[in-house]
């Protein structure tokens, strides 16, 4: 009898333990849904499902409102008891008509998006799998809200709301990726990231300086890589995937593999990807100015201009890349969670195609203009602690060390001198972030941050005829850049329908530069530059939800960008006949932004969202004519060049509209469209106004999607409006190498569209295949401000194996 009682007690305890594991599945396919979020707003409880759709919800016991959601699915809201009655299995129905998601980028902690006054776009793994982006830059464009410029195939520089480069911020796993040498020109660092190893991507639009500090003026792009998943039972959790892909336009050959092994307290995930891209072929129908039917090759110690067999090939654009990630997780109990991550990325040398298009005396200006191998390494230790004490409910501590290596290699046609500049940045950061629920209505988010960048820059000149190397001018001075900050953000639930959110941040930044490494090459009237200054930024927003189908929001926010090493100390040729020199007297620039948004769902059939914004950038750092030792021109690399420098010399205004439409059509069809219209204006020295360089023309995407059982099909059109010569930034008007010519012989950016189709089919539980035909009509086009044409007609095929 005693044995039976013991057995029954053990049985019920076992059943109770199993009942705390929730399983989330797709209602159509019955497949488990990975990365679904189980969330309670009041207690700020959240967990995510693993590859088997499982999540441990033991902390949710007796909770009345539990929301289960995943991007692209309809939200399910149940109590713990209701889940228990459903045997802890929940089915989600595919739907994009949601006004509420779980987001991280707004405060570094998971929040319901209908409590966030800023606009945030999320890109799910499901969208990534269907679209098959080649790079992380292409991944961002999936949203239809981020414009991407390219100067070469190995790159991609996002533009958001009229801002780009060092006025946007990148984070990966919560760690700042921007460095002290992020430039005002187009940056390519986003390709360091691996789309295959990305679990979730968010884009926060507008100022984010309260949480993220300097550079977060136009927006924040937040990438979360794969998180090691623990096992919820006694058996190890072993899951992963292998992917191979081919694309015809650049003969892409890509392979990826990742594996997760999880036990109850320990877990690890390993990821590796290899890309190989040949020269990119552009389309056959479009402006003739985009065709460069030659390339330069050195044969028998002589530079020769070779006529291409295929004039539509863009040579040189070929490159390769590898990415490796290793993560380790230890969760000894519910209060502590330790995660270590190692990331490494390296590209081959690749040509900057727009510079290869430059002409001089009727022939190619350069024999070589390449970026050397771009390397990125990160070590990241994240410690999460749950305490529920007077100071905080949860704390996250992040230590990160990053190393960035990049170089530039150029040689003029028929010259024997090869110029090489190389940069190395060691970046260290510490972030401590807290969350605290104060009674029932206040949630405080606060923290501190310290960042140090150590910049080393060298230059050399190699005589390729003798292999003799001599010292050359470096691109930057030897420098350090530091940032120290404290912030607080309060979310106040005024009522069930109204949420207020406001925050403040104080940031001290220190820059020290030593120009001794370049005094032998340039007659600078100074030897060093020092900046020690502070910035105070804030935000205040409101969200009003009169019903489940309406959301109104508005946010006023300020942001800043402190001068970095690229601003204060760079020497480079900005355009033919002009050279940019250091300016040690720069100050921070400040942005003031107002957003107003409204979203409405009609009868679970139609969703409309509309956002209007206006941003004023004051004390803007812009490139303007300058004098060096009283001279307005100097000799630079053998050419008399006008002197320019970055200066606090302008006020810029950017305003625009972001509009979205989604319609659920019977029989599994959905139509969606995203449209972005922005206007940017920048003050010039003479008091006149010029269009802003980084305010892209109107652009968007429209999609017709069909989902049924294991099949997904999508027909979509990408498009961009025309940008006429008189509507281009003054600094863009003279760039003959990247633009087409209008009827008057002036540079302009033509309108364009592409027609595309993609499909994905789940062959079995372990295998899926996806394929697509991009740019079906073989258009020859360039995204605005791009120095390389986009792919012509492109067939893409990928096979994925899950285990």
Steps between C-alpha positions, in 0.01 A plus 500: 500500500780738595678419175184581299455835678865588432454406135185713467668801661798461267266459200304816571818696567636377169180592319506842663857554384413398145189721502726803542640449150295684239506392135418757228409377150395637163125437459531435125806276489504362855873583503658636820563875502847601612565839666134556590475728803296422812447829681327662794495879497421560869782293648729541195533123472618355171644184351556391141441162341785279387535315169236250615254776578545442874523754781517461877211704644527395863548867600160581346303285741171667605557790256170620355620652172767319298566616143651256252623665183734455209563737212263412215243332729187612678552565872340252743413623849416242768528444873725237654194295592375518141836377376482217750155405368647497147769256620757775451485488122419822310442543128571835332328605178711678234411870485683830450209710625646560846538830680705351781833318496777437750798725430840551662664797328292773669644447850743201477229291673204314356192723477161487335523726194160655572662661806785650294440844345772455237457315173677161490519251214584133563639253247429139587701184416200388292534809278875450474455136396259595220693801369848342523703824541864463402632742764381674816457819294257314273329365813417854616337584167248216551309728735413736214578788738881514475675625187840346419776670299790302351838613366616143434362149525675448833303762686173670577435829680149538648310829478220566750283812503754711317799392711775244442847379600615653833155650568357149535589246767563126470481259794563128505384299803458833678859616430574822317669434163566862396865594541693827513581471128142463373499759226251743351541327165352158442604224743511127431531352850152347498624220271705372796177347629363161394130482401501123555605547864251778566207411723319833483553845348334823606520852361410784736416814303598843626719609794634228729768693688328467841570127497789473252693828513692665218409439132140381561342791307312343210447158654642189664548163329499222760617148411451205735705195406417140588464439873606160642184309591475286812327164520172493692522128580763240582599447135754728330346746254689460172371716215651683208490566129711479188437729204643525153411771247579599140425829324552545127570877475830469688540121498461501877603185680405514867502236771387526861488267799393553859438264790356548848568250778315569822479336838300622799761749617754514218458570130714594205439609143751495214449675166713519186427658161705532184410724206661523158383762250624542144482831311145634502304511174265795456180507295473552124229772497601836641734801479812455286699710750491206741695276261879494544609247238864483608729429792867562573747214521875516547677288239879485463549795737258715300147608582268399219135592450322178405170495311255260666340212312179570694460880542226449762742343746617748763871435544646502763219410742578138596573417863463231765425496872491268800317537832541293813308524826535300820277553803494334840222531758482404866177541697552351846156607621214735420682801643823489300573463129855523358562521126833533321520569128789501253450648153743517210452628146750549219463599136744466215638810331225655287483782249324828568315506171398867493866607518583267211246697296689828539658635182803723435624617159247276327605175670478326836615714794614202708673173431412387854251618762422228746401445860735260670358211702242634746517320832278515806541311826289521815517338842184565699406389851140562610382436856130520583381499859148496643477636854169680560661727761454869575746607230402278207298200393748394233847606401708442187877548503681501164878498449617519140830519318502557125774533240446659160756484218459675166726642231494685169726430205522725194732556207455738210511365145858450378641602838739275687400640839240305693355694797386293797332626815405259778283554806469298817239578765485327837161569657413424862161549662320437827122533532296451815124515441223468760123463494277569801122486535387769742157409630261415218537792263868598477776304332847649527776419252838642599868431461858611453742462210872532433663477156864526393628498141873483432579596138825414325554615141798446270593587146755371254597534136614193308696534176366200312790505254762455774287372794653774714270624777524846652296674767193682376232723642247327722126556473456588869702628796578267788192546719284390788128569531309448825136523600356490853125516554210449736133477395151446639176429320155482663198323355185618678170326437257785559205270427422184307484714187778756551872446554756777547871450454782744567873487553823693549865422430818684585803409290858618544731441203876540480715494186878523487689498168872520425587614145872430527475207258403737216702816566768385252239490225260786572580845646236491773511808726429276802645182651203377701128539554309454824127504566337456839132587494157378604154457352156483662223334300143404579175367366131514585228295334144381535305200373120503491305178432127576493431139398678182393485617138629858541840634608601867507849604604725802504859550610729798538865409528843655485822336389864591457814396320835579656796569268695184437847432360369489144344846540791670669808340347448339160700572185345361182393590147127567526453553127719577196693820565412527869669380818356492853738596782472491882309758702574480876232750608181299445204483738211255534195526277145471637172376354143579604230269370121471520312184396124455468361154416163336458415137426164333450378146434162469332305180570821293507519545124671833441787669685617855433787674677627851436789692658600859441824647633704820499866521604718807547876444512689796648873570504526232232846373413533538123783521248572859396786699335787558744848646517818328611772747600318766303484286184173392341675235284781252563676226306347161584632181336646703215186705432419859599187461715261745665520483879186398689430404861214375715350805674202590722354709222141406428146443610318209334129419493354164408132417490297222350234231517518124548185318393402134519205300371410133555191322370403146587340342192306171508656168399836569666596820317635818661585831334737745667672821402756733658565853376762748622511866400762734644635846425829628635636854489843623603625853547798607285771756573334771292168463684329305223352153552607175336326163507656263754721228361356217707130573453416228249235546231158352567532122519298199600395142445165332428446128560237239423558197723336157491532260795341158513617205706872459424517733199580874502500707180563871460476730200640844571613825341777727630506858374668839530395843369717720278741754651567787255825697480356809666361286784836339577741613771763737367775252591322229297447702183860467382538123545509396135619150584185389681203674333320491166467804273171680433396667175711806591810296575466545878535223756181354645369184663235333279190337642495122492301193594562128520251215472587198713359169617610277790382165628573262789375145551539276805575163341505314831566559867870532422530643149377815328579662169468862398544664162442833338538707187600860571485788254305289253504770229880538529499871583834684516469730799685650793358588835535872562857610587635153419819448304412151382200370310270250669480142371330437169268203460600271783398142574541398864469149640559377851465166678475483879527197724378522861588249769 
